[in-house]
CSV table of C-alpha atoms and ligand atoms in Angstrom, one decimal:
chain,number,residue,atom,x,y,z
A,1,MET,CA,0.0,0.0,0.0
A,2,LEU,CA,2.7,2.4,1.1
A,3,ARG,CA,4.7,1.7,-2.1
A,4,LYS,CA,1.7,2.3,-4.3
A,5,ALA,CA,0.9,5.6,-2.5
A,6,LEU,CA,4.5,6.7,-2.9
A,7,LEU,CA,4.6,5.9,-6.6
A,8,ALA,CA,1.3,7.8,-7.0
A,9,ALA,CA,2.4,10.8,-4.9
A,10,ALA,CA,5.6,11.1,-7.0
A,11,ALA,CA,3.5,12.4,-9.9
A,12,SER,CA,2.8,15.6,-7.9
A,13,GLU,CA,4.8,18.6,-9.2
A,14,ARG,CA,5.0,20.0,-5.6
A,15,ILE,CA,6.6,16.9,-4.3
A,16,ARG,CA,8.9,16.8,-7.3
A,17,GLY,CA,10.0,20.4,-6.7
A,18,LEU,CA,10.6,19.7,-3.0
A,19,LEU,CA,12.7,16.5,-3.6
A,20,THR,CA,14.7,17.8,-6.5
A,21,THR,CA,15.8,21.1,-4.9
A,22,ALA,CA,16.4,19.9,-1.3
A,23,PRO,CA,20.1,19.9,-0.5
A,24,ALA,CA,19.7,16.6,1.3
A,25,ALA,CA,18.6,15.0,-2.0
A,26,ASN,CA,22.2,14.9,-3.2
A,27,ALA,CA,23.4,12.4,-0.7
A,28,VAL,CA,20.5,10.0,-1.4
A,29,VAL,CA,20.7,10.5,-5.2
A,30,SER,CA,24.5,9.8,-5.3
A,31,ARG,CA,23.9,6.4,-3.6
A,32,TYR,CA,21.8,5.2,-6.6
A,33,VAL,CA,23.0,7.4,-9.5
A,34,ALA,CA,26.6,7.5,-10.9
A,35,GLY,CA,26.4,11.3,-11.6
A,36,GLU,CA,25.1,13.6,-14.3
A,37,SER,CA,27.7,13.3,-17.0
A,38,ILE,CA,29.1,10.7,-19.2
A,39,GLN,CA,32.4,11.1,-17.4
A,40,ASP,CA,30.7,10.2,-14.2
A,41,ALA,CA,29.2,7.1,-15.8
A,42,LEU,CA,32.6,6.0,-17.3
A,43,ALA,CA,34.4,6.5,-13.9
A,44,VAL,CA,31.8,4.3,-12.1
A,45,ALA,CA,32.0,1.7,-14.9
A,46,ARG,CA,35.8,1.6,-14.7
A,47,ALA,CA,35.7,1.1,-10.9
A,48,LEU,CA,33.2,-1.7,-11.1
A,49,ARG,CA,35.1,-3.4,-13.9
A,50,SER,CA,38.3,-3.3,-11.7
A,51,ASP,CA,36.3,-5.2,-9.1
A,52,GLY,CA,35.4,-7.9,-11.6
A,53,LEU,CA,31.8,-6.7,-12.1
A,54,LEU,CA,30.0,-6.4,-15.4
A,55,VAL,CA,28.0,-3.2,-16.0
A,56,SER,CA,24.8,-2.0,-17.8
A,57,LEU,CA,24.6,1.8,-18.2
A,58,ASP,CA,21.3,3.5,-18.3
A,59,TYR,CA,20.9,7.1,-19.4
A,60,LEU,CA,18.2,8.5,-17.2
A,61,GLY,CA,14.9,9.7,-18.6
A,62,GLU,CA,11.5,8.3,-19.5
A,63,ASP,CA,8.0,9.1,-20.8
A,64,THR,CA,9.2,11.8,-23.2
A,65,THR,CA,6.5,13.5,-25.3
A,66,ASP,CA,9.1,15.5,-27.2
A,67,ALA,CA,10.4,13.9,-30.5
A,68,GLN,CA,13.6,15.9,-30.3
A,69,ARG,CA,14.3,14.8,-26.8
A,70,ALA,CA,13.7,11.2,-27.9
A,71,ALA,CA,16.2,11.6,-30.7
A,72,ALA,CA,18.7,13.3,-28.4
A,73,THR,CA,18.5,10.4,-25.9
A,74,ALA,CA,19.2,7.9,-28.7
A,75,ALA,CA,22.2,10.1,-29.8
A,76,GLN,CA,23.5,10.1,-26.2
A,77,TYR,CA,23.5,6.3,-26.2
A,78,VAL,CA,25.3,6.1,-29.6
A,79,HIS,CA,27.9,8.6,-28.2
A,80,LEU,CA,28.2,6.6,-25.0
A,81,LEU,CA,28.8,3.4,-26.9
A,82,GLY,CA,31.5,5.1,-28.9
A,83,ARG,CA,33.2,6.2,-25.7
A,84,LEU,CA,32.9,2.7,-24.2
A,85,ALA,CA,34.5,1.2,-27.3
A,86,ASP,CA,37.4,3.8,-27.3
A,87,GLU,CA,38.2,2.8,-23.7
A,88,GLY,CA,37.9,-0.9,-24.4
A,89,LEU,CA,35.1,-1.1,-21.7
A,90,SER,CA,32.5,-2.6,-24.0
A,91,GLU,CA,34.6,-5.4,-25.3
A,92,GLY,CA,32.9,-8.8,-25.0
A,93,GLY,CA,29.8,-7.2,-23.6
A,94,ALA,CA,31.6,-6.3,-20.3
A,95,VAL,CA,29.8,-2.9,-20.3
A,96,GLU,CA,26.5,-2.8,-22.1
A,97,VAL,CA,23.5,-0.3,-22.1
A,98,SER,CA,19.9,-0.5,-20.9
A,99,VAL,CA,17.3,1.6,-22.7
A,100,LYS,CA,13.8,2.6,-21.7
A,101,PRO,CA,11.5,2.6,-24.7
A,102,THR,CA,9.5,5.7,-23.5
A,103,ALA,CA,12.8,7.6,-23.3
A,104,ILE,CA,13.3,7.1,-27.1
A,105,GLY,CA,9.7,7.9,-28.2
A,106,LEU,CA,7.4,5.0,-27.4
A,107,ARG,CA,4.8,7.4,-25.9
A,108,LEU,CA,5.0,10.1,-28.6
A,109,SER,CA,1.7,10.8,-30.2
A,110,PRO,CA,1.7,10.0,-33.9
A,111,ALA,CA,4.1,12.4,-35.7
A,112,GLY,CA,2.2,11.8,-38.9
A,113,PRO,CA,0.1,9.2,-40.6
A,114,GLY,CA,1.5,5.7,-40.0
A,115,VAL,CA,4.4,7.0,-37.7
A,116,PRO,CA,3.3,6.1,-34.2
A,117,GLY,CA,5.6,6.2,-31.2
A,118,GLU,CA,6.3,2.5,-31.5
A,119,ARG,CA,7.9,2.9,-34.9
A,120,ILE,CA,10.0,5.9,-33.7
A,121,ALA,CA,11.2,4.0,-30.7
A,122,ALA,CA,12.0,1.0,-32.8
A,123,GLU,CA,14.1,3.1,-35.2
A,124,HIS,CA,16.0,4.7,-32.4
A,125,LEU,CA,16.6,1.4,-30.7
A,126,GLU,CA,17.9,-0.1,-34.0
A,127,ARG,CA,20.4,2.8,-34.2
A,128,ILE,CA,21.5,2.1,-30.6
A,129,ALA,CA,21.7,-1.7,-31.3
A,130,VAL,CA,23.9,-1.1,-34.4
A,131,ALA,CA,26.3,1.2,-32.3
A,132,ALA,CA,26.3,-1.5,-29.6
A,133,ARG,CA,27.3,-4.2,-32.1
A,134,GLU,CA,30.1,-2.0,-33.5
A,135,ALA,CA,31.3,-1.5,-29.9
A,136,GLY,CA,31.2,-5.3,-29.3
A,137,THR,CA,28.4,-5.2,-26.8
A,138,THR,CA,24.7,-5.6,-26.2
A,139,VAL,CA,21.6,-3.6,-25.5
A,140,THR,CA,18.8,-4.5,-23.0
A,141,VAL,CA,15.4,-3.0,-23.4
A,142,ASP,CA,14.0,-2.1,-19.9
A,143,ALA,CA,10.4,-3.0,-19.0
A,144,GLU,CA,8.1,-0.1,-17.9
A,145,ASP,CA,4.4,-0.1,-16.9
A,146,HIS,CA,2.1,-2.7,-18.3
A,147,LEU,CA,0.7,-0.4,-21.0
A,148,THR,CA,4.0,-0.5,-22.7
A,149,THR,CA,4.7,-4.3,-22.4
A,150,ASP,CA,3.3,-5.5,-25.7
A,151,ALA,CA,5.0,-2.8,-27.8
A,152,THR,CA,8.3,-3.2,-25.9
A,153,LEU,CA,8.4,-6.9,-26.4
A,154,ARG,CA,7.4,-6.5,-30.1
A,155,ILE,CA,10.2,-4.0,-30.7
A,156,ALA,CA,12.9,-6.2,-29.2
A,157,THR,CA,11.6,-9.4,-30.8
A,158,GLY,CA,11.5,-7.6,-34.2
A,159,LEU,CA,15.1,-6.4,-33.9
A,160,ARG,CA,16.3,-9.9,-32.8
A,161,ALA,CA,14.6,-11.5,-35.8
A,162,ARG,CA,16.2,-9.0,-38.2
A,163,ARG,CA,19.6,-9.3,-36.5
A,164,ARG,CA,19.6,-13.1,-36.3
A,165,SER,CA,20.7,-13.2,-39.9
A,166,ASP,CA,23.9,-11.5,-39.0
A,167,GLY,CA,24.4,-13.6,-35.9
A,168,SER,CA,24.6,-10.8,-33.4
A,169,GLY,CA,21.4,-11.3,-31.3
A,170,SER,CA,22.5,-8.4,-29.2
A,171,VAL,CA,19.0,-7.1,-28.0
A,172,GLY,CA,17.8,-8.4,-24.7
A,173,SER,CA,14.3,-8.2,-23.2
A,174,VAL,CA,13.1,-7.6,-19.6
A,175,VAL,CA,10.2,-9.3,-17.9
A,176,GLN,CA,8.5,-8.4,-14.6
A,177,ALA,CA,7.4,-11.2,-12.3
A,178,ALA,CA,4.6,-9.0,-10.9
A,179,LEU,CA,2.7,-9.1,-14.2
A,180,ARG,CA,0.3,-12.0,-14.6
A,181,ARG,CA,1.2,-12.4,-18.3
A,182,THR,CA,4.9,-12.8,-17.6
A,183,GLU,CA,5.0,-16.6,-17.2
A,184,ALA,CA,3.6,-17.0,-20.7
A,185,ASP,CA,6.0,-14.3,-22.0
A,186,VAL,CA,8.9,-16.2,-20.4
A,187,ARG,CA,8.0,-19.5,-22.1
A,188,GLU,CA,8.2,-17.7,-25.5
A,189,LEU,CA,11.4,-15.8,-24.7
A,190,ALA,CA,13.3,-18.9,-23.3
A,191,ALA,CA,14.8,-19.5,-26.8
A,192,PRO,CA,18.4,-20.2,-27.9
A,193,GLY,CA,20.7,-17.2,-27.4
A,194,VAL,CA,18.0,-14.9,-26.2
A,195,ARG,CA,19.1,-12.6,-23.3
A,196,VAL,CA,16.2,-12.2,-20.8
A,197,ARG,CA,16.3,-10.1,-17.6
A,198,LEU,CA,13.9,-11.3,-14.9
A,199,CYS,CA,13.0,-8.7,-12.3
A,200,LYS,CA,10.1,-8.3,-9.8
A,201,GLY,CA,8.7,-5.1,-11.4
A,202,ALA,CA,9.0,-1.6,-10.1
A,203,TYR,CA,5.7,0.0,-11.2
A,204,ALA,CA,2.3,0.4,-9.5
A,205,GLU,CA,0.0,-1.8,-11.6
A,206,PRO,CA,-3.8,-2.5,-11.5
A,207,LEU,CA,-4.9,-5.8,-9.8
A,208,ALA,CA,-6.3,-7.1,-13.1
A,209,GLU,CA,-2.8,-7.0,-14.6
A,210,ALA,CA,-0.5,-7.8,-11.7
A,211,PHE,CA,0.1,-9.7,-8.5
A,212,THR,CA,0.4,-7.2,-5.7
A,213,ALA,CA,1.1,-9.3,-2.6
A,214,ARG,CA,4.8,-9.8,-2.1
A,215,HIS,CA,4.6,-13.6,-1.8
A,216,ASP,CA,2.6,-13.9,-5.0
A,217,ILE,CA,5.2,-11.8,-6.9
A,218,ASP,CA,8.0,-13.9,-5.3
A,219,ARG,CA,6.3,-17.2,-6.4
A,220,SER,CA,5.8,-15.9,-9.9
A,221,PHE,CA,9.5,-14.9,-9.9
A,222,ALA,CA,10.5,-18.4,-8.8
A,223,ARG,CA,8.3,-20.1,-11.6
A,224,CYS,CA,9.7,-17.8,-14.3
A,225,LEU,CA,13.2,-18.4,-12.9
A,226,ARG,CA,12.8,-22.1,-13.3
A,227,THR,CA,11.7,-21.8,-16.9
A,228,LEU,CA,14.5,-19.5,-17.8
A,229,MET,CA,17.2,-21.5,-16.1
A,230,ALA,CA,16.0,-24.8,-17.7
A,231,GLY,CA,15.9,-23.2,-21.1
A,232,PRO,CA,18.5,-22.6,-23.9
A,233,GLY,CA,18.6,-18.8,-23.5
A,234,TYR,CA,20.8,-16.5,-21.4
A,235,PRO,CA,19.0,-15.6,-18.2
A,236,MET,CA,19.8,-12.4,-16.4
A,237,ILE,CA,18.5,-12.7,-12.8
A,238,ALA,CA,17.9,-9.2,-11.5
A,239,THR,CA,17.2,-9.2,-7.8
A,240,HIS,CA,18.7,-8.4,-4.4
A,241,ASP,CA,16.4,-10.9,-2.6
A,242,PRO,CA,18.5,-13.4,-0.8
A,243,ARG,CA,16.0,-16.2,-1.2
A,244,LEU,CA,15.7,-15.8,-4.9
A,245,ILE,CA,19.5,-15.5,-5.2
A,246,ALA,CA,19.8,-18.8,-3.4
A,247,ILE,CA,17.3,-20.5,-5.7
A,248,THR,CA,19.2,-19.1,-8.7
A,249,ARG,CA,22.5,-20.5,-7.3
A,250,SER,CA,21.1,-24.0,-6.9
A,251,LEU,CA,19.4,-24.0,-10.4
A,252,GLY,CA,22.7,-22.6,-11.8
A,253,LEU,CA,24.6,-25.8,-10.6
A,254,GLY,CA,23.1,-27.5,-13.7
A,255,ARG,CA,24.5,-24.8,-16.1
A,256,SER,CA,27.9,-23.5,-16.9
A,257,PRO,CA,28.6,-20.3,-14.8
A,258,ASP,CA,29.0,-18.2,-18.0
A,259,SER,CA,25.5,-19.2,-19.3
A,260,PHE,CA,23.6,-16.8,-17.0
A,261,GLU,CA,24.2,-13.8,-14.8
A,262,TYR,CA,23.0,-12.1,-11.7
A,263,GLN,CA,22.1,-8.4,-11.9
A,264,MET,CA,21.8,-5.8,-9.2
A,265,LEU,CA,21.3,-2.0,-9.0
A,266,TYR,CA,24.1,0.4,-8.3
A,267,GLY,CA,24.1,1.3,-4.6
A,268,VAL,CA,22.0,-1.8,-3.5
A,269,ARG,CA,23.8,-4.6,-1.6
A,270,PRO,CA,27.3,-3.8,-3.1
A,271,ASP,CA,28.9,-6.3,-0.7
A,272,GLU,CA,26.7,-9.1,-2.1
A,273,GLN,CA,27.6,-8.0,-5.6
A,274,ARG,CA,31.3,-8.5,-4.9
A,275,ARG,CA,30.8,-11.7,-2.9
A,276,LEU,CA,28.9,-13.3,-5.8
A,277,ALA,CA,31.5,-12.2,-8.3
A,278,GLU,CA,34.3,-13.5,-6.1
A,279,SER,CA,32.5,-16.9,-6.0
A,280,GLY,CA,32.9,-17.1,-9.8
A,281,ALA,CA,29.5,-15.9,-10.9
A,282,ARG,CA,28.9,-13.4,-13.6
A,283,VAL,CA,27.4,-10.3,-11.9
A,284,ARG,CA,26.3,-7.1,-13.7
A,285,VAL,CA,25.5,-3.8,-12.0
A,286,TYR,CA,22.9,-1.6,-13.5
A,287,VAL,CA,24.3,2.0,-13.3
A,288,PRO,CA,22.0,5.0,-14.1
A,289,TYR,CA,23.4,8.4,-14.9
A,290,GLY,CA,22.1,11.8,-16.1
A,291,GLY,CA,20.2,14.7,-14.7
A,292,ASP,CA,16.7,13.2,-15.0
A,293,TRP,CA,16.9,11.1,-11.9
A,294,TYR,CA,13.7,11.9,-10.1
A,295,ARG,CA,11.4,9.0,-11.1
A,296,TYR,CA,14.2,6.5,-10.9
A,297,LEU,CA,14.9,7.7,-7.3
A,298,VAL,CA,11.3,7.5,-6.3
A,299,ARG,CA,11.1,3.9,-7.4
A,300,ARG,CA,14.2,3.0,-5.3
A,301,LEU,CA,12.7,4.8,-2.3
A,302,ALA,CA,9.4,3.1,-2.7
A,303,GLU,CA,11.1,-0.3,-2.7
A,304,ARG,CA,12.5,0.3,0.7
A,305,PRO,CA,10.5,2.5,3.0
A,306,ALA,CA,13.4,2.7,5.4
A,307,ASN,CA,15.3,4.7,2.8
A,308,LEU,CA,12.3,7.1,2.5
A,309,ALA,CA,12.2,7.6,6.3
A,310,LEU,CA,15.9,8.5,6.3
A,311,PHE,CA,15.4,10.8,3.3
A,312,LEU,CA,12.5,12.6,5.0
A,313,ARG,CA,14.4,13.0,8.2
A,314,SER,CA,17.3,14.6,6.4
A,315,LEU,CA,14.9,16.9,4.6
A,316,GLY,CA,13.5,18.0,7.9
A,317,SER,CA,16.9,18.7,9.4
A,318,SER,CA,18.1,20.7,6.4
A,319,SER,CA,15.1,23.1,6.4
B,401,FDA,P1,12.9,-6.8,-2.9
B,401,FDA,O1,12.3,-5.4,-3.2
B,401,FDA,O2,12.1,-7.7,-2.1
B,401,FDA,O3,14.3,-6.5,-2.1
B,401,FDA,C1,15.1,-7.5,-1.5
B,401,FDA,C2,16.1,-6.9,-0.6
B,401,FDA,O4,17.0,-6.1,-1.4
B,401,FDA,C3,15.6,-5.9,0.4
B,401,FDA,O5,15.2,-6.5,1.5
B,401,FDA,C4,16.8,-5.0,0.6
B,401,FDA,O6,17.7,-5.6,1.4
B,401,FDA,C5,17.4,-4.9,-0.8
B,401,FDA,N1,16.8,-3.8,-1.6
B,401,FDA,C6,15.9,-3.9,-2.6
B,401,FDA,N2,15.7,-2.7,-3.1
B,401,FDA,C7,16.4,-1.8,-2.4
B,401,FDA,C8,16.7,-0.4,-2.5
B,401,FDA,N3,16.0,0.4,-3.4
B,401,FDA,N4,17.5,0.2,-1.6
B,401,FDA,C9,18.1,-0.6,-0.7
B,401,FDA,N5,18.0,-1.9,-0.6
B,401,FDA,C10,17.2,-2.5,-1.4
B,401,FDA,N6,12.1,-3.0,-12.8
B,401,FDA,C11,11.3,-2.8,-13.8
B,401,FDA,O7,10.1,-2.7,-13.7
B,401,FDA,N7,11.8,-2.8,-15.1
B,401,FDA,C12,13.1,-2.9,-15.3
B,401,FDA,O8,13.5,-2.9,-16.5
B,401,FDA,C13,14.0,-3.2,-14.2
B,401,FDA,N8,15.3,-3.4,-14.4
B,401,FDA,C14,16.1,-3.8,-13.3
B,401,FDA,C15,17.4,-4.1,-13.5
B,401,FDA,C16,18.2,-4.6,-12.5
B,401,FDA,C17,19.6,-4.9,-12.7
B,401,FDA,C18,17.6,-4.7,-11.2
B,401,FDA,C19,18.4,-5.3,-10.0
B,401,FDA,C20,16.3,-4.4,-11.0
B,401,FDA,C21,15.5,-3.9,-12.0
B,401,FDA,N9,14.2,-3.5,-11.9
B,401,FDA,C22,13.4,-3.2,-13.0
B,401,FDA,C23,13.7,-3.3,-10.5
B,401,FDA,C24,13.0,-4.5,-9.9
B,401,FDA,O9,11.8,-4.7,-10.6
B,401,FDA,C25,12.7,-4.3,-8.4
B,401,FDA,O10,11.8,-3.2,-8.3
B,401,FDA,C26,13.9,-4.1,-7.5
B,401,FDA,O11,15.0,-4.9,-8.0
B,401,FDA,C27,13.6,-4.5,-6.1
B,401,FDA,O12,13.3,-5.9,-6.0
B,401,FDA,P2,14.2,-7.1,-5.5
B,401,FDA,O13,14.1,-8.2,-6.4
B,401,FDA,O14,15.5,-6.6,-5.2
B,401,FDA,O15,13.4,-7.5,-4.2
């Protein structure tokens, strides 16, 4: 309930103004976000690589209704991938990128007959995927609220089908255990070579579309996990939940350690990230950067009310 209320309250311009201008915001933001610039992102990526961790960089932003902004976001990714290649960071997929479809146009109203947001987002994503392939790395298409799921999966599947002919298969999909449809999606996605990130889901969804009780989401996660780990694809298990990590570890005993990976967010359980990597597992850290951090931060605070309490207390003491 609290999580849902927080996610809903986050839409208020007043709350946004308060949170983004409060001096105390900086400390909380810097726990979860690498910084505003590409240099900040590269510095964090380098540091994580030197600890033996893999990285996925996310340029913050979402829900754009401005076509130029969508194009600029795609251009930022292409530039970033060039920088990663120059520094040798993207080699072998060590540092890849994660992209939100609504940041590159999925929610744009039609720009003209026959040019809906889905096509614009698909074209931008293709540009990013080509840059990723040239940099020797991959792209993962983030999952957003359930209204975007069909289009998001279609865009990624379409790109994979086109790119299969050149053997790259570099576009990965994300599924959310909270959505009722996800078990069926996972059965389709568990195909040879397909990279699938499984996460719980960070959006407030209607009951008709999603499980809302924690134990129902966890059970759905475990079922999807079993399907992915038994399949011929490349599972990317994105959770900080110790129980689900333990299940992944035991299912992983039947696979080679390089045929799947764990994924965690920058700033969340960093010791566990290193511990898993030291045990020989592939571990990737999702690292967001950029100035548009507000909604990303709210989702992180909503996941852990203790963080929110800390944040509100520091706001109180700074005013
Ligand atoms: P859960 O929320 O139950 O947390 C388990 C434990 O982890 C907590 O008890 C706490 O110790 C720690 N923890 C979790 N969140 C924390 C936080 N914010 N701060 C501090 N500690 C925290 N979602 C989505 O809808 N679309 C997407 O594309 C992605 N992509 C994505 C990539 C990666 C790499 C990760 C790890 C996660 C996502 N997510 C996502 C977010 C995901 O859906 C989910 O909201 C969070 O991962 C939290 O869920 P957990 O599985 O960690 O479990």
